[in-house]
Coordinates of C-alpha atoms and ligand atoms in Angstrom, one line a residue:
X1 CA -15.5 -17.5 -9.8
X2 CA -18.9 -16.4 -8.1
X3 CA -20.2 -20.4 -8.9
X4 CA -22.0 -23.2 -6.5
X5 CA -19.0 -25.2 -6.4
X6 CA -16.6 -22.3 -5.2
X7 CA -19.8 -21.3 -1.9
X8 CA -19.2 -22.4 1.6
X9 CA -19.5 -24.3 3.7
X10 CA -16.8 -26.7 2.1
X11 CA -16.4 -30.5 2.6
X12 CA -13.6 -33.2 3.6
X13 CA -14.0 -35.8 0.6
X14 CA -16.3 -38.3 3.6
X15 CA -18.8 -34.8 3.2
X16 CA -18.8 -35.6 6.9
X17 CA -16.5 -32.1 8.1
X18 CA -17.9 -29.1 6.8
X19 CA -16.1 -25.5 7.4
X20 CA -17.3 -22.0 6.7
X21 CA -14.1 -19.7 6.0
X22 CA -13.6 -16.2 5.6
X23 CA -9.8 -14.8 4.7
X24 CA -7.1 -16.3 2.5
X25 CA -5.2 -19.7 3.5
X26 CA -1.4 -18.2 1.9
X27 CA -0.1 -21.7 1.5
X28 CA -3.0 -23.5 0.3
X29 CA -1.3 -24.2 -3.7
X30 CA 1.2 -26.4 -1.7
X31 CA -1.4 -28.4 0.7
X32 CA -3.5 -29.0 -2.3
X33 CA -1.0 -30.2 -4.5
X34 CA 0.1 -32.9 -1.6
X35 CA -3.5 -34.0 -0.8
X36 CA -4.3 -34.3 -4.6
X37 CA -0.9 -36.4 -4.6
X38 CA -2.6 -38.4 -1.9
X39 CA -5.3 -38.8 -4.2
X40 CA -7.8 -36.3 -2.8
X41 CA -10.4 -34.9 -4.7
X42 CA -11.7 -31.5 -4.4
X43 CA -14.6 -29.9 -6.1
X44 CA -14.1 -26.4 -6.0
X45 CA -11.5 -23.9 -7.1
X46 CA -11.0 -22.1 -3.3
X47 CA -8.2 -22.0 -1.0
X48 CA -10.5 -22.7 1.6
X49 CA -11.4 -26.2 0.9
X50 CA -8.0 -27.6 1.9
X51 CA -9.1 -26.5 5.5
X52 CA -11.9 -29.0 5.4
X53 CA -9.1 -32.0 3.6
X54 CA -6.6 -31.1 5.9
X55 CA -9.1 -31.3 9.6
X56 CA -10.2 -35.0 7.8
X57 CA -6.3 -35.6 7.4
X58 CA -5.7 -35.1 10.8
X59 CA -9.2 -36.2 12.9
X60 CA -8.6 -38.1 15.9
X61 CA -12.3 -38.6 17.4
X62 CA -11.8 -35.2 19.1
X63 CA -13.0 -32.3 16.8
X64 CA -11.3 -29.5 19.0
X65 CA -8.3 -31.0 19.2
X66 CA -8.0 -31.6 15.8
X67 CA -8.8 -28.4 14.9
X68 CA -6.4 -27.4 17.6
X69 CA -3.3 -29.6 15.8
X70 CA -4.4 -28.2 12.0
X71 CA -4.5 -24.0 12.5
X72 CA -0.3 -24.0 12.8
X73 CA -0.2 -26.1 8.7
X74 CA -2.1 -22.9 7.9
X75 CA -0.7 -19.6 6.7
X76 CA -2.7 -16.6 6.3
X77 CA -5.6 -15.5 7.8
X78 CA -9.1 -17.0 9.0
X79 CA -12.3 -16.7 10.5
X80 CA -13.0 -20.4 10.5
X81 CA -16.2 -22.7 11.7
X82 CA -15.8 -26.5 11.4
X83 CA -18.9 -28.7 11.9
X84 CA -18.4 -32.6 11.9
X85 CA -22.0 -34.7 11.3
X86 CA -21.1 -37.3 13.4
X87 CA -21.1 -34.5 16.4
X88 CA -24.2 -32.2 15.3
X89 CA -23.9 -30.2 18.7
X90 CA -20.7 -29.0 18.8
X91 CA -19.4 -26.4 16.6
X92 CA -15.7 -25.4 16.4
X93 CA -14.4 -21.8 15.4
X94 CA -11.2 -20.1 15.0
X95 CA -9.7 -16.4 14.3
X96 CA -7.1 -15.0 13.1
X97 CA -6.8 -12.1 11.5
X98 CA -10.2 -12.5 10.0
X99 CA -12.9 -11.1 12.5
X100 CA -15.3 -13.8 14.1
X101 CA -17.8 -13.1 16.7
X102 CA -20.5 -15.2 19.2
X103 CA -24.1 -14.2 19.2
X104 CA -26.1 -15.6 22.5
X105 CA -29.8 -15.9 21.9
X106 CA -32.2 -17.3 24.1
X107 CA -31.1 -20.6 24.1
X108 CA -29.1 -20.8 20.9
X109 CA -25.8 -19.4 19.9
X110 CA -24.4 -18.1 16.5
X111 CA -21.1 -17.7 15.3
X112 CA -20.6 -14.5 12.9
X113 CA -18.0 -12.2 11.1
X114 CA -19.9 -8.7 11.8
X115 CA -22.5 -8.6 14.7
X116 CA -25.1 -7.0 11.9
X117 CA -25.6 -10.4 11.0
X118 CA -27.2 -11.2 14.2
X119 CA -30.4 -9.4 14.0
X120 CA -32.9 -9.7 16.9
X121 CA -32.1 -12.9 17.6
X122 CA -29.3 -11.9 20.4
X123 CA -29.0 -10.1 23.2
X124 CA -25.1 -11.0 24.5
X125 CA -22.1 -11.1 22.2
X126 CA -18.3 -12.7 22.5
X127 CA -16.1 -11.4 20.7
X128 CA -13.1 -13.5 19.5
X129 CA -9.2 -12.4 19.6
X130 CA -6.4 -13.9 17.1
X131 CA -5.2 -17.1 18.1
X132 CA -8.2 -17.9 19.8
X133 CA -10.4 -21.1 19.4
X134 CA -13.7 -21.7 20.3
X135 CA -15.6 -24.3 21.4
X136 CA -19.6 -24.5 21.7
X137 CA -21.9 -27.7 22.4
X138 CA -25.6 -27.8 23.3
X139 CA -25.3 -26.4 26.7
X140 CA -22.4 -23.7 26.9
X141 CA -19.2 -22.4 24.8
X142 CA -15.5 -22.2 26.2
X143 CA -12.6 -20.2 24.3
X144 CA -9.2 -21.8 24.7
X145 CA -6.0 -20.7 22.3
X146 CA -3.7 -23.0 20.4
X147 CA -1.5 -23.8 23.4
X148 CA -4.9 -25.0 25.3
X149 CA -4.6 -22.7 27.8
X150 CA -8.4 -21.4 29.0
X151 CA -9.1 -17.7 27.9
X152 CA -11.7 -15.9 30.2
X153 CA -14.0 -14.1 27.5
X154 CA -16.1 -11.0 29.0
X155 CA -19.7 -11.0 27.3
X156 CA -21.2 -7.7 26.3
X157 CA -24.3 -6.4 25.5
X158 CA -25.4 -5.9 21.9
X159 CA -26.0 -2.6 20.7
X160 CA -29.7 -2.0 20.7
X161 CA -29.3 0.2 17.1
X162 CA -27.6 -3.2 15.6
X163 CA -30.6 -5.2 16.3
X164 CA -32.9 -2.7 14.6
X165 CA -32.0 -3.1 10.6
X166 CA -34.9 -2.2 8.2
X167 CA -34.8 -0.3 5.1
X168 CA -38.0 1.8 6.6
X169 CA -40.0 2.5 3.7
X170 CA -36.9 3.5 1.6
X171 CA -36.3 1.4 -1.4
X172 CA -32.8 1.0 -0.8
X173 CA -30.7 0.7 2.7
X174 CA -28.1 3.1 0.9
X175 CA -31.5 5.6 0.5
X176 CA -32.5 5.4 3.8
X177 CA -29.0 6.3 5.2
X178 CA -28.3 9.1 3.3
X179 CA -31.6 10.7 4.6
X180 CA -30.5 9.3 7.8
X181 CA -27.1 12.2 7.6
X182 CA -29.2 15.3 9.7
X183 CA -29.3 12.9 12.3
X184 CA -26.1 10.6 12.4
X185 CA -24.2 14.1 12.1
X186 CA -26.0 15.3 14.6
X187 CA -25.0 12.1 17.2
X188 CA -22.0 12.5 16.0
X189 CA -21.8 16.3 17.5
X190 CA -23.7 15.2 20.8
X191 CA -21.9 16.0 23.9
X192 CA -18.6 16.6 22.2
X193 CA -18.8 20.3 22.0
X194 CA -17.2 22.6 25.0
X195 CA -19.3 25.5 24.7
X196 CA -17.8 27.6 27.6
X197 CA -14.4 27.5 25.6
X198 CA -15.4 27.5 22.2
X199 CA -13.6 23.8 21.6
X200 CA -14.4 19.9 21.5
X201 CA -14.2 17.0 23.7
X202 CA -13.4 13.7 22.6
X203 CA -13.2 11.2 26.2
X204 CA -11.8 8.5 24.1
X205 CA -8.9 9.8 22.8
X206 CA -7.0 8.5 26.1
X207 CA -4.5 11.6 25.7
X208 CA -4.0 14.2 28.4
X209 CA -3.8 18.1 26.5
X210 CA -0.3 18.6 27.5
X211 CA 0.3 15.6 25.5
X212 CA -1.5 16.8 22.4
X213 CA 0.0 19.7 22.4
X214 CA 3.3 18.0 22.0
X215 CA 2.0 16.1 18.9
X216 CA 4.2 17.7 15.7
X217 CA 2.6 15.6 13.2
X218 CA -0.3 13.6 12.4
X219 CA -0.2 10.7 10.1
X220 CA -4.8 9.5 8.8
X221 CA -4.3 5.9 7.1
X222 CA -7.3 3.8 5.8
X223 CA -8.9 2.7 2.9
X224 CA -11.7 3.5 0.2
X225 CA -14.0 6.1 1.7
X226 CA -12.5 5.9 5.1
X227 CA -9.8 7.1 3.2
X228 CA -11.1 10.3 1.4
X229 CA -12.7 11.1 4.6
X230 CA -9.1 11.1 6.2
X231 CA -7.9 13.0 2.9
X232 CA -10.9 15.8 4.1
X233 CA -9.7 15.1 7.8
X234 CA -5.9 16.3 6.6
X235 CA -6.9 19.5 5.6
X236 CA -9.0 20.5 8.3
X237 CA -6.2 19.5 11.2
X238 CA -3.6 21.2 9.1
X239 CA -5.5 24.5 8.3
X240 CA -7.6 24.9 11.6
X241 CA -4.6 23.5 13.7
X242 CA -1.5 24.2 11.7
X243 CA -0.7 20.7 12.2
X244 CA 1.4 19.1 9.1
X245 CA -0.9 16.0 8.7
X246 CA -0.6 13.5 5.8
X247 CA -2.6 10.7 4.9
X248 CA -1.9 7.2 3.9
X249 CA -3.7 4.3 1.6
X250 CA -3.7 1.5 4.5
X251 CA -2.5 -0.8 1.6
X252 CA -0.1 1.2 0.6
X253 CA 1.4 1.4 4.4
X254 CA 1.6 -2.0 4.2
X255 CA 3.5 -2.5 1.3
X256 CA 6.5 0.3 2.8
X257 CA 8.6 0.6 5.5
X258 CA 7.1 3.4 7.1
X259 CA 9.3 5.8 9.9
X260 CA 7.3 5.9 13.0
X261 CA 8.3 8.9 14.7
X262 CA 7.3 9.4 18.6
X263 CA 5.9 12.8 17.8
X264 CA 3.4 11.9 15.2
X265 CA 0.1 11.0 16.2
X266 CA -1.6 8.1 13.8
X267 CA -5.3 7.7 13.2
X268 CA -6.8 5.0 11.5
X269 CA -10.1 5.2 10.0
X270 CA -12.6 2.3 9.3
X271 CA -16.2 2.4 9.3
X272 CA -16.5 -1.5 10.3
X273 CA -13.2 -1.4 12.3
X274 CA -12.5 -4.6 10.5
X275 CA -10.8 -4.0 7.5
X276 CA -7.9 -5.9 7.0
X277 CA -5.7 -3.8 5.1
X278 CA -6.5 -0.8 8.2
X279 CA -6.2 -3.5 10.6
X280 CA -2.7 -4.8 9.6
X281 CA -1.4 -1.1 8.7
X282 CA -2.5 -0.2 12.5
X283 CA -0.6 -3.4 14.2
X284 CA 2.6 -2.6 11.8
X285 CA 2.2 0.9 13.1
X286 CA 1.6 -0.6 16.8
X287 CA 4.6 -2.6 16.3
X288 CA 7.1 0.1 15.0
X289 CA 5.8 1.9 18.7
X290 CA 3.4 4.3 17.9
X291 CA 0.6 5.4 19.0
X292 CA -2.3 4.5 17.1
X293 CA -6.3 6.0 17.6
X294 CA -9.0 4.8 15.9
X295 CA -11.8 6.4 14.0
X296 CA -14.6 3.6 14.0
X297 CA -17.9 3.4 13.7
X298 CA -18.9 -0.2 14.9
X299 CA -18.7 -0.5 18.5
X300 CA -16.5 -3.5 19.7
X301 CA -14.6 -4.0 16.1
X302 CA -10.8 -5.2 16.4
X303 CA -9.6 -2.1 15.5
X304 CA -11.5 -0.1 18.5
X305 CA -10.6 -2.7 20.4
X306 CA -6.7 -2.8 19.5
X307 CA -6.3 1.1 18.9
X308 CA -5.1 2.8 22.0
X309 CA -7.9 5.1 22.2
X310 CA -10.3 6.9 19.7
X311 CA -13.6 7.7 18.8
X312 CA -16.6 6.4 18.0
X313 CA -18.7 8.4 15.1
X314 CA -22.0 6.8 16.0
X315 CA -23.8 7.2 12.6
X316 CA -25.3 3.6 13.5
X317 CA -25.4 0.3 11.6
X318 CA -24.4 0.9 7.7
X319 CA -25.9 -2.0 5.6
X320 CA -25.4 -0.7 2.3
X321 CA -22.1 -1.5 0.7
X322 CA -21.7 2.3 -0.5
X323 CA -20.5 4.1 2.2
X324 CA -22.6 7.6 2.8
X325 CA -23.4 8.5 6.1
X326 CA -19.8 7.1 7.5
X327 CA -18.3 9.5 5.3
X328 CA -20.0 12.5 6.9
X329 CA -19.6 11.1 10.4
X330 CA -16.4 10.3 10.1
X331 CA -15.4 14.4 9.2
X332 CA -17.8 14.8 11.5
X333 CA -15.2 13.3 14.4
X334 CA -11.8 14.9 12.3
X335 CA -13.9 18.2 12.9
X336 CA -14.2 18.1 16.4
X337 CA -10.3 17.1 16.5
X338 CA -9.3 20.0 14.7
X339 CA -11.0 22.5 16.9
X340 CA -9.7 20.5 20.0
X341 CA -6.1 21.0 18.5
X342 CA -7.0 24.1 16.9
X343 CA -7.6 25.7 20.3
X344 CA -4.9 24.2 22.2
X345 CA -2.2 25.9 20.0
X346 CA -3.0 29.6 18.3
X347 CA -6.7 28.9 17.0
X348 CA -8.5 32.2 18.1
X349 CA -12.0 31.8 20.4
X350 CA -13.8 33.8 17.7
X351 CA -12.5 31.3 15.2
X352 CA -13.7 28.5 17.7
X353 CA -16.8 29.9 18.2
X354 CA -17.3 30.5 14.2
X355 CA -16.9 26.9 13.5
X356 CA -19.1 25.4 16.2
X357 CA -21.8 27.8 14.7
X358 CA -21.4 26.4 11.4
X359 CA -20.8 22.9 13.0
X360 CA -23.9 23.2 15.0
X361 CA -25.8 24.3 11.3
X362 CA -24.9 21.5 9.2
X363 CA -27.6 19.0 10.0
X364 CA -29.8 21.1 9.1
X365 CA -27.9 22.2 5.8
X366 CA -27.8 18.8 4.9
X367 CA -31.7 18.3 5.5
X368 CA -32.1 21.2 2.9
X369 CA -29.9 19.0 0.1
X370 CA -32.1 16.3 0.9
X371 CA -35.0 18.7 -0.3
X372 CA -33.2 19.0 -3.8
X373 CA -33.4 14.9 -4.4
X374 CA -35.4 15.4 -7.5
X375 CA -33.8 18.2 -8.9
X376 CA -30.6 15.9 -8.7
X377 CA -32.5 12.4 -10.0
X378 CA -33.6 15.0 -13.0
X379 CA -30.2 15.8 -13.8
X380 CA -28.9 12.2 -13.3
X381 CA -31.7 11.3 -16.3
X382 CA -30.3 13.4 -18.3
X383 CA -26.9 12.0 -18.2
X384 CA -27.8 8.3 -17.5
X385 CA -26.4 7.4 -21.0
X386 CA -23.0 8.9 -20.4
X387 CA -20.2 6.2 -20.1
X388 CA -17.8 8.3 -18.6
X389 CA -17.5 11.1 -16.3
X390 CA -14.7 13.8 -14.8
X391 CA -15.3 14.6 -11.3
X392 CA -13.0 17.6 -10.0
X393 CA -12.6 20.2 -7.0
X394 CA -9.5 21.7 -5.7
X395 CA -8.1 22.1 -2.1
X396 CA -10.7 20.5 0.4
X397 CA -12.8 19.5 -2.4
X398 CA -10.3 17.3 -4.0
X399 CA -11.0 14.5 -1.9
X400 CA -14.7 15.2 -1.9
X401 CA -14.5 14.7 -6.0
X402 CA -12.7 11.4 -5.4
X403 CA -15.4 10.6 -3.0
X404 CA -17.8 11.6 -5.3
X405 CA -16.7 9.7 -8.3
X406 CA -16.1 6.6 -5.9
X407 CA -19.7 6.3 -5.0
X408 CA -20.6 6.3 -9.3
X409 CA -18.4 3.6 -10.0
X410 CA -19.2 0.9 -7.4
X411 CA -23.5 1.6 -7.8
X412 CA -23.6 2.5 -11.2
X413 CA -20.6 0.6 -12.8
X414 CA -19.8 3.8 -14.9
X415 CA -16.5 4.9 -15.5
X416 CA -15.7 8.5 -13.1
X417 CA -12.4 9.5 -12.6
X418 CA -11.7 12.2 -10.3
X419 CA -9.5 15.1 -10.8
X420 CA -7.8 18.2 -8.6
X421 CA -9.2 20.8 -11.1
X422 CA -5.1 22.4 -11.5
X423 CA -4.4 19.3 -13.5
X424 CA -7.0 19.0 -15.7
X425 CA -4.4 21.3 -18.0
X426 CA -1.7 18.3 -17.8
X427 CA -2.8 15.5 -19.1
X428 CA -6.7 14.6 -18.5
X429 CA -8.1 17.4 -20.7
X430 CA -8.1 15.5 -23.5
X431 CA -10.8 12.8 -22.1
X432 CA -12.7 15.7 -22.1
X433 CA -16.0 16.1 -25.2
X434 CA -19.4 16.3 -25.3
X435 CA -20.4 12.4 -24.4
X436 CA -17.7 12.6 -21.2
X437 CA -20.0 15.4 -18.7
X438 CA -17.5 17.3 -16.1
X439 CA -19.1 17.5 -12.7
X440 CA -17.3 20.3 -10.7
X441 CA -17.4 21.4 -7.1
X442 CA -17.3 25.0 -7.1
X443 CA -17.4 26.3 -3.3
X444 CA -17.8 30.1 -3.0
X445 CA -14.1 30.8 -1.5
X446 CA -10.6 31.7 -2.7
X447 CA -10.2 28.9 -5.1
X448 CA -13.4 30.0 -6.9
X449 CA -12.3 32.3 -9.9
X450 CA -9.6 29.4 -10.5
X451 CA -12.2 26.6 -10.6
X452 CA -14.5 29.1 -13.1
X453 CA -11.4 28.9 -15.5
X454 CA -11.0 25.1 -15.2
X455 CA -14.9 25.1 -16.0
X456 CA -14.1 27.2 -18.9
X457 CA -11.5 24.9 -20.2
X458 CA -14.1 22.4 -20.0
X459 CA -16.5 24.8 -21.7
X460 CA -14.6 25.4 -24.7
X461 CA -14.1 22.4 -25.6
X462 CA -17.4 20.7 -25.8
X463 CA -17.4 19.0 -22.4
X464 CA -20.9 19.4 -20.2
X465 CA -20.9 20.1 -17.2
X466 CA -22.5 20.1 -13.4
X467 CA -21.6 22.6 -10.7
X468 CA -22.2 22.0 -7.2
X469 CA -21.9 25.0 -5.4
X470 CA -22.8 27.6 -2.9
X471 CA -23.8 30.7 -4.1
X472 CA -25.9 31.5 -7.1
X473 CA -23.3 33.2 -9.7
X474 CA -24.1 34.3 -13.2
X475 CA -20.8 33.4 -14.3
X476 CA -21.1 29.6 -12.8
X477 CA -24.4 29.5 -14.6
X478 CA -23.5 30.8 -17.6
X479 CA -21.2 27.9 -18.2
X480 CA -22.7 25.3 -16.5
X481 CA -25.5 23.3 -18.2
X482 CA -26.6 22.0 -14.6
X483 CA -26.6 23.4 -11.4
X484 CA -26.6 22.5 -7.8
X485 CA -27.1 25.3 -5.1
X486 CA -26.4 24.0 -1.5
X487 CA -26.5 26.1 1.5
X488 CA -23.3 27.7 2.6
X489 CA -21.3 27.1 5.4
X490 CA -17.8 27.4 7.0
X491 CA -14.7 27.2 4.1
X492 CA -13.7 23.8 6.3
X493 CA -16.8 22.5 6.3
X494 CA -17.8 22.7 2.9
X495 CA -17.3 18.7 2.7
X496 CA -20.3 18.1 4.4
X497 CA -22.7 19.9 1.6
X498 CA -20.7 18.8 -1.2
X499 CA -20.8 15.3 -0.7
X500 CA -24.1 14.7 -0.1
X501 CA -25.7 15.7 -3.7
X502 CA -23.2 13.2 -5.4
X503 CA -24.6 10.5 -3.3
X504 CA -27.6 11.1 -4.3
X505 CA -26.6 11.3 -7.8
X506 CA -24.6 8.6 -8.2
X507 CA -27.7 7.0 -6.1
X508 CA -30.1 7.9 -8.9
X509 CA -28.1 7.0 -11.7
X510 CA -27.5 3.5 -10.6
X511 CA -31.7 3.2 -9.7
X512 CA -32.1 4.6 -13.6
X513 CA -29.6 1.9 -14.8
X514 CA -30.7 -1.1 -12.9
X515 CA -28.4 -1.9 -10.5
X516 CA -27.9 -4.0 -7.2
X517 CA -27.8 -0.8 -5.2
X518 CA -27.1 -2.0 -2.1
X519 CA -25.2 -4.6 -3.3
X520 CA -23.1 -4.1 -6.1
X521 CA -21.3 -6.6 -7.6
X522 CA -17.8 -7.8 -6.3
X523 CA -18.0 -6.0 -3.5
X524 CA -18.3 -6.4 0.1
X525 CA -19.2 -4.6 2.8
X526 CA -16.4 -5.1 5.2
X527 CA -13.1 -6.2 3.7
X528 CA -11.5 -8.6 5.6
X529 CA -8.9 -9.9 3.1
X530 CA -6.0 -8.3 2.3
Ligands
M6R601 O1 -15.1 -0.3 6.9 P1 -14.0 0.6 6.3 O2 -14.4 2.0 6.4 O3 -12.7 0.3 6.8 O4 -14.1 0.3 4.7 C1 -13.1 0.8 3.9 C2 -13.6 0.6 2.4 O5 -13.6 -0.7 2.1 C3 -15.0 1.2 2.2 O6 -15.0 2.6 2.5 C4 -15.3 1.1 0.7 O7 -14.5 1.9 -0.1 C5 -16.8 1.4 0.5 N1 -17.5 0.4 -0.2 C6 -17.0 2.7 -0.2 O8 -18.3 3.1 -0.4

């Protein structure tokens, strides 16, 4: 439960050790039980607070080495700090598999899970590897690992972006970064386009061409939005590279055996770079021998640092736990791959040079959507009372829609459920009537006439319903009650201009409704348990 009692830091029963603990202690039902045997007491319902029991168990005199003697009892994973009053100066901490990360100020150190947590008040940072201790007092800090050996730690330089975190005059962080899209995209594209022969460059990939050209499949995993924006990732390697590519629920890697072939290429995708499900899927995958690149946004996260390679999407520090401008910046790196892979096998220069025209566009497509934000808070209105809503687009779109109905659930709390528009006939047409609106992304391409007949089933049965789409057709407006017009671009790219009104609708409608916007309940930003 979200109570008092169940906050860190947590206490030995002498409220003389104190330890702050992010992850899950596996084993800690079977501690417990024996220290309540002994007659411990604890006073909250965590795993965490046999951590604090178990260090008082144990204490010597020396706080480091009893720390030291404790981690092995543990199973599971931590970010741990352990404070002891008798020793105000010294602070213990400990990582595994739960990132954990030193900030040095002037003249005062931190110890942090994500370095946005820092702020301005540090210049240097540390960070931590699993199975790593550390050790700081008044003066200086030392890493050591379980065995004691010393660990030489390389301090780097905090990002300057990182210490720069306002909202700006926008009313919500999650605001701000959506209008901050025309320019994340457009870092995102900086440098990384080969002009002279109409294809990309990515310098982190760590991969000669000869031996991407030998790649015969590509295998995106990750998680939540990360994920859909592998799902959009997919589609564009396959159709602009002919590449079969799949993608994979990081959780869901997890809990298979998965075949590792040394022909496929893996990505793994993670805004934060510290998500645990990504991060375990990527060392299983690691393990198993293959060759893992990582799609990341925060510089310096476990997963950049583990991957063997990859690329950064620079959309800078994203405080709001909806994920918006990742999203865009992340198909805004699977794009560049696909014309770098596109061109080295049969993609044509004029088809190169096509997409890098519309690539080059999109910031400033996405700066006109921005220009429709109160046409789309109007329409949100209208529907604020709806309970439930049907989000749906085919091909590419698909895992738009699922992005799309993502964002309404975890601002707004309502209940969106999103739908490849061929199967609304199989089963999920019957949610459909007049209190459950449809909202339908309706590109102007080959798939259009068959997403008009979805619409119509929609229609003729009593269902509302909002069009996104990108050209201005009678027969989409004659249906739809609502309607969207965003600027056209490249069939591949349409992603990018879809996405962007349902953040901002899902954005109003959780303003309209009340809600923690940038903090929605039960969620975190990073999710470092699994
Ligand atoms: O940091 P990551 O990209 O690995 O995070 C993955 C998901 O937890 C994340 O995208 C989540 O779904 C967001 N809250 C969605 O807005």
């Amino acid at each position: 439960g979200v109570t008092n009692e169940n906050s860190h830091p947590h206490c030995d029963p002498t409220c003389k050790i104190s330890i702050v603990h992010n992850g899950i202690i596996e084993n800690y039902f079977e501690i417990k039980q024996r220290l309540m045997d002994a007659g411990n007491k604890f006073t909250s319902e965590t795993d965490s607070e046999v951590i604090a029991h178990l260090i008082s168990e144990n204490f010597d005199g020396d706080l480091l080495a009893t720390v030291r003697r404790v981690l092995p009892m543990l199973r599971g994973t931590y970010g741990l700090i352990v404070m002891h009053s008798d020793f105000p100066d010294l602070i213990i901490g400990a990582r595994n598999g739960s990132p954990l990360v030193l900030g040095i100020g002037n003249e005062e150190m931190f110890l942090a899970s994500d370095v946005i947590a820092f702020g301005p008040y540090v210049q240097k940072i540390v960070y931590l590897n699993d199975g790593e201790i550390i050790k700081i007092d008044q003066n200086d800090f030392s890493v050591t690992n379980v065995q004691r050996a010393t660990i030489k730690k390389e301090t780097q330089d905090l990002e300057s972006d990182v210490a720069d975190i306002s909202k700006n005059g926008f009313e919500h962080f999650m605001l701000k970064e959506i209008y901050e899209q025309p320019e994340s995209i457009k870092r995102g594209l900086a440098g990384r386009i080969n002009f002279a022969e109409y294809t990309g460059k990515l310098g982190g990939l760590n991969m000669r061409d000869a031996e991407l050209d030998a790649i015969k499949s590509v295998v995106i995993v990750a998680s939540g939005t990360s994920y859909y924006a592998g799902s959009v990732g997919a589609r564009m390697i396959s159709d602009m590279a002919r590449i079969p590519t799949s993608t994979e629920m990081a959780s869901e890697l997890i809990a298979k055996n998965i075949i590792v072939s040394p022909d496929t290429l893996y990505f793994v995708v993670s805004q934060s770079g510290e998500t645990a499900d990504t991060l375990f899927a990527m060392r299983e995958l690691k393990r198993k021998g293959a060759r893992v690149l990582g799609i990341c946004n925060a510089v310096g996260s476990t997963i950049a640092r583990e991957s063997d390679g990859g690329v950064y999407i620079h959309s800078g520090p994203e405080i709001a736990v909806a994920s918006t401008k990742a999203f865009t910046s992340q198909i805004t790196a699977f794009a560049i791959l696909a014309l770098i892979m596109g061109r080295g096998r049969g993609m044509s220069i004029a088809d190169g040079d096509r997409l890098i025209k519309y690539l080059a566009a999109i910031p400033n497509a996405v700066e006109h959507i921005l220009t429709l934000d109160k046409l789309i808070c109007n329409i949100a209105k209208k529907y604020s009372s709806c309970k439930n809503f049907l989000f749906m687009g085919r091909g590419i779109c698909h895992p738009v829609a699922m992005e799309g109905a993502l964002k309404l659930k975890e601002i707004s709390y309502i209940h969106a459920e999103a739908v490849a528009a061929g199967e609304l006939k199989h089963g999920v047409i019957a949610l459909v009537n007049p209190d459950t609106p449809s909202l339908f992304l309706v590109p102007d391409d080959e798939l259009r006439g068959k997403n008009i007949s979805s619409m119509k089933e929609v229609h003729a049965r009593g269902g509302k319903i909002i069009v996104v789409t990108d050209i201005d057709d009678p027969e989409i407006n004659a249906i739809a009650d609502d309607v969207i017009i965003v600027p056209k671009t490249d069939r591949e790219l349409t992603p990018f201009t879809f996405v962007v009104p349902m953040q901002l609708f899902a954005y109003h409608m959780a303003n309209i409704l009340g809600r923690e916007i940038d903090q929605p309940r039960n969620l975190a930003k990073s999710v470092t348990v699994e």
